[in-house]
Amino acid sequence: MRRIISVLLENEPGALSRVVGLFSQRGYNIETLNVAPTEDPTLSRLTLTTIGDDHKIEQITKHLNRLVDVVKLVDLSEGAHIERELMLVKVRATGAQRAEIKRCTDIFRGQIVDVGPSVYTIQVTGAADKLDSFLEAVGDAAIMEVVRSGVSGIARGEKILSL
Amino acid sequence: MELLSGGEMIARALEDEGVEFIFGYPGGAVLHIYDALFNKCKVPHILVRHEQAATHAADGYARATGKPGVVLVTSGPGATNAITGIATAYMDSIPMVVLSGQVMSHLIGEDAFQETDMLGISRPIVKHSFQVTSTAEIPEIIKKAFYIASSGRPGPVVVDLPKDLTNPHDKYEYNYPKKVKLRSYTPASRGHSGQIKKAASLLLAAKRPVIYSGGGVVQGNASAQLRELAQSLNFPVTNTLMGLGAYPGSDRQFLGMLGMHGFYEANNAMHHSDVILAVGARFDDRVTNTTGKFCPGAKIIHIDIDPAAISKTINADVPIVGPVDSVLNDLLDVLKEMRAEQPALPDQKALKVWWEQIDEWRDSHGLWTAPRYDTTTPYIKPQQVIETLCKVTGGKAFVTSDVGQHQMFAAQYYKFDEPRRWINSGGLGTMGFGLPAAMGVKLAFPDADVACVTGEGSIQMNIQELSTCAQYNIPVKILNLYNGYLGMVKQWQDMQYEGRYSQSVYEDSLPDFIKLAEAYHHSGIKVTQLSDLEDAMTEVFARKNELVFMDIHVDPHEHVYPMHIAPNGSMRDMWLSKTERT
Ligand SMILES: Cc1cc2nc3c(=O)[nH]c(=O)nc-3n(C[C@H](O)[C@H](O)[C@H](O)COP(=O)(O)OP(=O)(O)OC[C@H]3O[C@@H](n4cnc5c(N)ncnc54)[C@H](O)[C@@H]3O)c2cc1C
Ligand SMILES: Cc1ncc(C[n+]2csc(CCOP(=O)(O)OP(=O)(O)O)c2C)c(N)n1
Ligand SMILES: [Mg+2]
């Protein structure tokens, strides 16, 4: 099963490499990963998505917790949560295709953020599966470049991950 | 307040930490530190002959005393030479602080002379590591390093020290913190009381219980509680290779080691048990054999300080996260209360039947009830060497070992009655561990007998330490079980490769170990006859102040038994000799 694990990490040199190293060392895979400082500059928030059965996920969270740099973590997929990813896509857009792509972008509530004579650069945000669907809708032939931020997530309601 | 340079801070911090020995080797990146040690430091430094030996010596010291071992090495090759010893300590959860020199801060990343990314290289084999980025933070980082290394599940911690930060000119206020707090690191201090109650009920309901205890009981200093628990319930106890001595080897309730080369009665008791109390043991693959066939009828209680060790390979029915000593104390209290209310538990009749069954296993194939090895060959048997060692030292020596058949014979035949006396590399299985580890032990306990049981293969991996022993007068006794082969490799080749001894033979290239010992200012004695063995060994141990190298020629074709049948075997599936199996 796909899981979103969110980690509060000491914002220190080497901390990220310990997390990433743990995954390769123990043979766990990372689907997406993003990390940035939080409102407290001594802490980073790292979100990763991974796939595994309950046993594997339990091992992953236990081993992450064992890292001295990991302050706290939560498996967001265990409760109600909001998941977002940002994607920038550069597509070939000429002739009749331009209108077609524009329409498609609107349907997915994306924005065209850069326009050239034969290309559009489109920004789409949403859950990962929505971004997948957008790419499918636009079609491989048009797509020149795709950049995805990796998943970020936050729990719904009162629940927070903080010190 | 005093102003100190980075180098002086390190020397002072080690004093303030109460460090007894530094094991190390100098080089360019740590020269400022060495100069500070020379001028000011009260902590003696032991100059080894190879950085790997520094880590093993510090490790041996730590295993014997329970205090973290301290290592100081230079950057580049000094640091990489230390890696094997760090990994050895990591696998067996041994507290250690490794100070490694680094090139000057401004050169980091430039492939400078003797630069290596020590934090990167050591990352998977340390509990934690620190890169020092300013001199002022040295005291706090060292305090944290010792705290992390020795608390919770112990392990090695690396502190990487760029040379410029230790220079003698830049001085800062020195203040060694009394305590450290880390918001991201809080090892469990008590077990969950509800879980402990569940465990107690399960134990009291058991009809075929067994206590499976490991290195965590040794590390966590809970040997007394383990004994009390087992004896108050009259439950059988088996120890892992790492747990030997936590329960007295000569006690009736002790079933010997379990696992791949475990005792017949221990492996059978595990397989047929209905309740297993695992304490400070981690269900290693050398213990469980095929996990799918592991102890089919058993409910498992697992006490460990590391949540990640629980339900890793074998699912625990009652997991308890906490330090062994406090959890066992709580468990003893709960058991007392429950037994006051239910005096009939545990079921004495069932226990009696269980013990009869165990004694039957013990009598039929136990290693200690009768010699299970062939006594009709002309050779000294390696098992006899260990039996003699146990006799001559009254079962009280510190015994370190290397890795191979000799290690297994030592584990099987020396009856350790106290924890921290048996010192070996279990998790990594590092040949070359024995001699330097013995040095660390002997330095910590100068009046105790310290024996290094080794093989002619292993001893050559750190033989250079004979020189260190000469320099500091470290009179350990070396028992080289000379079988002329990489014996453990040969055993597998006998059993699985039809005796094709690919690269497990030395073809008359072995040194004359007696002359070698003499070249290093020690003495040696060669034994080839069983009739000479005990007298020779008695004499060797009487020579308290000398390192003596005993070169004991043993049966070159002996195998270690029992041995689990793998793959696909269960705990009880074993070879019992070259021809018999269960
Ligand atoms: C040639 C060879 C053959 C071997 N054959 C065997 C064999 O037949 N049988 C065998 O048993 N081993 C054997 N081993 C060793 C094996 O590889 C493992 O090292 C060993 O089984 C692990 O022992 P352990 O389970 O006691 O765990 P350890 O590695 O000692 O780990 C200790 C556990 O206790 C926990 N712990 C530490 N401190 C505390 C505390 N204060 N409170 C609570 N928990 C704590 C730790 O988290 C850890 O989970 C062999 C090794 C070699 C090299
Ligand atoms: C550093 C290292 N290299 C290789 C091995 C694999 N190995 C395990 S036991 C063994 C043979 C050890 O030979 P010896 O020291 O003579 O002991 P014996 O088995 O003969 O008693 C080898 C090569 C190891 N454990 N460690
Ligand atoms: Mg040998």
PDB file of N, CA and C in Angstrom, chain A residues 37-91:
ATOM      1  N   PRO A  37      12.834  23.689   5.139  1.00  0.00           N
ATOM      2  CA  PRO A  37      12.739  24.160   6.519  1.00  0.00           C
ATOM      3  C   PRO A  37      11.296  24.517   6.871  1.00  0.00           C
ATOM      4  N   THR A  38      10.999  24.496   8.161  1.00  0.00           N
ATOM      5  CA  THR A  38       9.655  24.867   8.612  1.00  0.00           C
ATOM      6  C   THR A  38       9.681  26.286   9.165  1.00  0.00           C
ATOM      7  N   GLU A  39       8.587  26.682   9.835  1.00  0.00           N
ATOM      8  CA  GLU A  39       8.530  28.021  10.435  1.00  0.00           C
ATOM      9  C   GLU A  39       9.591  28.154  11.519  1.00  0.00           C
ATOM     10  N   ASP A  40       9.989  27.016  12.109  1.00  0.00           N
ATOM     11  CA  ASP A  40      11.094  26.985  13.065  1.00  0.00           C
ATOM     12  C   ASP A  40      12.345  26.580  12.289  1.00  0.00           C
ATOM     13  N   PRO A  41      13.296  27.509  12.118  1.00  0.00           N
ATOM     14  CA  PRO A  41      14.422  27.233  11.216  1.00  0.00           C
ATOM     15  C   PRO A  41      15.324  26.089  11.679  1.00  0.00           C
ATOM     16  N   THR A  42      15.167  25.626  12.931  1.00  0.00           N
ATOM     17  CA  THR A  42      16.005  24.503  13.368  1.00  0.00           C
ATOM     18  C   THR A  42      15.405  23.161  12.934  1.00  0.00           C
ATOM     19  N   LEU A  43      14.208  23.223  12.356  1.00  0.00           N
ATOM     20  CA  LEU A  43      13.542  21.977  11.950  1.00  0.00           C
ATOM     21  C   LEU A  43      13.245  21.959  10.457  1.00  0.00           C
ATOM     22  N   SER A  44      13.420  20.793   9.858  1.00  0.00           N
ATOM     23  CA  SER A  44      12.968  20.609   8.487  1.00  0.00           C
ATOM     24  C   SER A  44      11.758  19.687   8.506  1.00  0.00           C
ATOM     25  N   ARG A  45      10.921  19.853   7.518  1.00  0.00           N
ATOM     26  CA  ARG A  45       9.810  18.920   7.351  1.00  0.00           C
ATOM     27  C   ARG A  45      10.081  18.124   6.087  1.00  0.00           C
ATOM     28  N   LEU A  46      10.059  16.831   6.262  1.00  0.00           N
ATOM     29  CA  LEU A  46      10.349  15.950   5.145  1.00  0.00           C
ATOM     30  C   LEU A  46       9.122  15.087   4.915  1.00  0.00           C
ATOM     31  N   THR A  47       8.713  14.994   3.675  1.00  0.00           N
ATOM     32  CA  THR A  47       7.578  14.129   3.368  1.00  0.00           C
ATOM     33  C   THR A  47       8.029  13.119   2.336  1.00  0.00           C
ATOM     34  N   LEU A  48       7.731  11.874   2.587  1.00  0.00           N
ATOM     35  CA  LEU A  48       8.081  10.890   1.577  1.00  0.00           C
ATOM     36  C   LEU A  48       6.930   9.944   1.361  1.00  0.00           C
ATOM     37  N   THR A  49       6.835   9.445   0.140  1.00  0.00           N
ATOM     38  CA  THR A  49       5.850   8.402  -0.112  1.00  0.00           C
ATOM     39  C   THR A  49       6.601   7.125  -0.436  1.00  0.00           C
ATOM     40  N   THR A  50       6.048   6.039   0.052  1.00  0.00           N
ATOM     41  CA  THR A  50       6.674   4.746  -0.147  1.00  0.00           C
ATOM     42  C   THR A  50       5.578   3.704  -0.263  1.00  0.00           C
ATOM     43  N   ILE A  51       5.966   2.535  -0.745  1.00  0.00           N
ATOM     44  CA  ILE A  51       4.973   1.472  -0.910  1.00  0.00           C
ATOM     45  C   ILE A  51       5.440   0.249  -0.134  1.00  0.00           C
ATOM     46  N   GLY A  52       4.545  -0.328   0.629  1.00  0.00           N
ATOM     47  CA  GLY A  52       4.923  -1.533   1.359  1.00  0.00           C
ATOM     48  C   GLY A  52       3.754  -2.059   2.154  1.00  0.00           C
ATOM     49  N   ASP A  53       3.876  -3.322   2.590  1.00  0.00           N
ATOM     50  CA  ASP A  53       2.807  -3.872   3.426  1.00  0.00           C
ATOM     51  C   ASP A  53       2.975  -3.351   4.854  1.00  0.00           C
ATOM     52  N   ASP A  54       2.020  -3.694   5.713  1.00  0.00           N
ATOM     53  CA  ASP A  54       2.033  -3.139   7.066  1.00  0.00           C
ATOM     54  C   ASP A  54       3.340  -3.427   7.795  1.00  0.00           C
ATOM     55  N   HIS A  55       3.846  -4.647   7.630  1.00  0.00           N
ATOM     56  CA  HIS A  55       5.083  -5.017   8.318  1.00  0.00           C
ATOM     57  C   HIS A  55       6.234  -4.110   7.886  1.00  0.00           C
ATOM     58  N   LYS A  56       6.316  -3.913   6.583  1.00  0.00           N
ATOM     59  CA  LYS A  56       7.402  -3.094   6.059  1.00  0.00           C
ATOM     60  C   LYS A  56       7.278  -1.649   6.539  1.00  0.00           C
ATOM     61  N   ILE A  57       6.064  -1.116   6.481  1.00  0.00           N
ATOM     62  CA  ILE A  57       5.864   0.275   6.899  1.00  0.00           C
ATOM     63  C   ILE A  57       6.198   0.427   8.385  1.00  0.00           C
ATOM     64  N   GLU A  58       5.836  -0.580   9.162  1.00  0.00           N
ATOM     65  CA  GLU A  58       6.152  -0.517  10.590  1.00  0.00           C
ATOM     66  C   GLU A  58       7.673  -0.464  10.788  1.00  0.00           C
ATOM     67  N   GLN A  59       8.376  -1.299  10.040  1.00  0.00           N
ATOM     68  CA  GLN A  59       9.838  -1.284  10.128  1.00  0.00           C
ATOM     69  C   GLN A  59      10.398   0.069   9.687  1.00  0.00           C
ATOM     70  N   ILE A  60       9.841   0.608   8.611  1.00  0.00           N
ATOM     71  CA  ILE A  60      10.341   1.896   8.118  1.00  0.00           C
ATOM     72  C   ILE A  60      10.155   2.972   9.186  1.00  0.00           C
ATOM     73  N   THR A  61       8.971   3.032   9.772  1.00  0.00           N
ATOM     74  CA  THR A  61       8.742   4.101  10.756  1.00  0.00           C
ATOM     75  C   THR A  61       9.603   3.875  11.995  1.00  0.00           C
ATOM     76  N   LYS A  62       9.767   2.620  12.398  1.00  0.00           N
ATOM     77  CA  LYS A  62      10.617   2.358  13.573  1.00  0.00           C
ATOM     78  C   LYS A  62      12.065   2.765  13.293  1.00  0.00           C
ATOM     79  N   HIS A  63      12.554   2.413  12.119  1.00  0.00           N
ATOM     80  CA  HIS A  63      13.945   2.754  11.813  1.00  0.00           C
ATOM     81  C   HIS A  63      14.140   4.252  11.642  1.00  0.00           C
ATOM     82  N   LEU A  64      13.134   4.913  11.057  1.00  0.00           N
ATOM     83  CA  LEU A  64      13.237   6.376  10.958  1.00  0.00           C
ATOM     84  C   LEU A  64      13.287   6.979  12.358  1.00  0.00           C
ATOM     85  N   ASN A  65      12.415   6.503  13.229  1.00  0.00           N
ATOM     86  CA  ASN A  65      12.389   7.018  14.593  1.00  0.00           C
ATOM     87  C   ASN A  65      13.702   6.795  15.324  1.00  0.00           C
ATOM     88  N   ARG A  66      14.397   5.736  14.942  1.00  0.00           N
ATOM     89  CA  ARG A  66      15.659   5.411  15.595  1.00  0.00           C
ATOM     90  C   ARG A  66      16.759   6.416  15.250  1.00  0.00           C
ATOM     91  N   LEU A  67      16.618   7.094  14.114  1.00  0.00           N
ATOM     92  CA  LEU A  67      17.650   8.072  13.741  1.00  0.00           C
ATOM     93  C   LEU A  67      17.616   9.220  14.748  1.00  0.00           C
ATOM     94  N   VAL A  68      18.797   9.566  15.226  1.00  0.00           N
ATOM     95  CA  VAL A  68      18.866  10.605  16.256  1.00  0.00           C
ATOM     96  C   VAL A  68      18.327  11.940  15.737  1.00  0.00           C
ATOM     97  N   ASP A  69      18.468  12.200  14.438  1.00  0.00           N
ATOM     98  CA  ASP A  69      17.998  13.478  13.893  1.00  0.00           C
ATOM     99  C   ASP A  69      16.481  13.567  13.728  1.00  0.00           C
ATOM    100  N   VAL A  70      15.814  12.448  13.783  1.00  0.00           N
ATOM    101  CA  VAL A  70      14.362  12.474  13.585  1.00  0.00           C
ATOM    102  C   VAL A  70      13.685  12.854  14.899  1.00  0.00           C
ATOM    103  N   VAL A  71      12.966  13.970  14.868  1.00  0.00           N
ATOM    104  CA  VAL A  71      12.311  14.441  16.089  1.00  0.00           C
ATOM    105  C   VAL A  71      10.963  13.752  16.259  1.00  0.00           C
ATOM    106  N   LYS A  72      10.196  13.716  15.190  1.00  0.00           N
ATOM    107  CA  LYS A  72       8.873  13.103  15.244  1.00  0.00           C
ATOM    108  C   LYS A  72       8.476  12.697  13.853  1.00  0.00           C
ATOM    109  N   LEU A  73       7.565  11.742  13.774  1.00  0.00           N
ATOM    110  CA  LEU A  73       7.048  11.442  12.445  1.00  0.00           C
ATOM    111  C   LEU A  73       5.622  10.948  12.539  1.00  0.00           C
ATOM    112  N   VAL A  74       4.941  11.019  11.402  1.00  0.00           N
ATOM    113  CA  VAL A  74       3.579  10.511  11.362  1.00  0.00           C
ATOM    114  C   VAL A  74       3.330   9.862  10.000  1.00  0.00           C
ATOM    115  N   ASP A  75       2.576   8.778  10.027  1.00  0.00           N
ATOM    116  CA  ASP A  75       2.138   8.164   8.784  1.00  0.00           C
ATOM    117  C   ASP A  75       0.788   8.793   8.454  1.00  0.00           C
ATOM    118  N   LEU A  76       0.814   9.796   7.560  1.00  0.00           N
ATOM    119  CA  LEU A  76      -0.407  10.566   7.276  1.00  0.00           C
ATOM    120  C   LEU A  76      -1.506   9.684   6.718  1.00  0.00           C
ATOM    121  N   SER A  77      -1.114   8.648   6.005  1.00  0.00           N
ATOM    122  CA  SER A  77      -2.133   7.807   5.373  1.00  0.00           C
ATOM    123  C   SER A  77      -2.971   7.044   6.394  1.00  0.00           C
ATOM    124  N   GLU A  78      -2.575   7.062   7.660  1.00  0.00           N
ATOM    125  CA  GLU A  78      -3.373   6.381   8.686  1.00  0.00           C
ATOM    126  C   GLU A  78      -4.648   7.145   9.035  1.00  0.00           C
ATOM    127  N   GLY A  79      -4.690   8.462   8.724  1.00  0.00           N
ATOM    128  CA  GLY A  79      -5.884   9.240   9.065  1.00  0.00           C
ATOM    129  C   GLY A  79      -6.279  10.147   7.916  1.00  0.00           C
ATOM    130  N   ALA A  80      -7.310  10.954   8.150  1.00  0.00           N
ATOM    131  CA  ALA A  80      -7.745  11.886   7.111  1.00  0.00           C
ATOM    132  C   ALA A  80      -6.645  12.918   6.897  1.00  0.00           C
ATOM    133  N   HIS A  81      -6.342  13.188   5.645  1.00  0.00           N
ATOM    134  CA  HIS A  81      -5.236  14.105   5.370  1.00  0.00           C
ATOM    135  C   HIS A  81      -5.413  14.768   4.022  1.00  0.00           C
ATOM    136  N   ILE A  82      -4.642  15.798   3.821  1.00  0.00           N
ATOM    137  CA  ILE A  82      -4.644  16.492   2.535  1.00  0.00           C
ATOM    138  C   ILE A  82      -3.295  16.232   1.884  1.00  0.00           C
ATOM    139  N   GLU A  83      -3.363  15.887   0.608  1.00  0.00           N
ATOM    140  CA  GLU A  83      -2.136  15.577  -0.111  1.00  0.00           C
ATOM    141  C   GLU A  83      -2.034  16.507  -1.313  1.00  0.00           C
ATOM    142  N   ARG A  84      -0.899  17.114  -1.496  1.00  0.00           N
ATOM    143  CA  ARG A  84      -0.714  18.003  -2.639  1.00  0.00           C
ATOM    144  C   ARG A  84       0.658  17.788  -3.256  1.00  0.00           C
ATOM    145  N   GLU A  85       0.656  17.971  -4.591  1.00  0.00           N
ATOM    146  CA  GLU A  85       1.928  17.949  -5.285  1.00  0.00           C
ATOM    147  C   GLU A  85       1.855  19.030  -6.351  1.00  0.00           C
ATOM    148  N   LEU A  86       2.976  19.641  -6.616  1.00  0.00           N
ATOM    149  CA  LEU A  86       3.001  20.658  -7.663  1.00  0.00           C
ATOM    150  C   LEU A  86       3.774  20.105  -8.853  1.00  0.00           C
ATOM    151  N   MET A  87       3.222  20.385 -10.055  1.00  0.00           N
ATOM    152  CA  MET A  87       3.891  19.874 -11.260  1.00  0.00           C
ATOM    153  C   MET A  87       4.028  20.988 -12.282  1.00  0.00           C
ATOM    154  N   LEU A  88       5.169  21.067 -12.919  1.00  0.00           N
ATOM    155  CA  LEU A  88       5.365  21.967 -14.058  1.00  0.00           C
ATOM    156  C   LEU A  88       5.574  21.086 -15.285  1.00  0.00           C
ATOM    157  N   VAL A  89       4.799  21.376 -16.328  1.00  0.00           N
ATOM    158  CA  VAL A  89       4.905  20.567 -17.546  1.00  0.00           C
ATOM    159  C   VAL A  89       5.110  21.492 -18.732  1.00  0.00           C
ATOM    160  N   LYS A  90       6.128  21.168 -19.490  1.00  0.00           N
ATOM    161  CA  LYS A  90       6.333  21.931 -20.726  1.00  0.00           C
ATOM    162  C   LYS A  90       5.784  21.085 -21.872  1.00  0.00           C
ATOM    163  N   VAL A  91       4.839  21.657 -22.644  1.00  0.00           N
ATOM    164  CA  VAL A  91       4.249  20.878 -23.741  1.00  0.00           C
ATOM    165  C   VAL A  91       4.416  21.604 -25.079  1.00  0.00           C
TER     166      VAL A  91
END
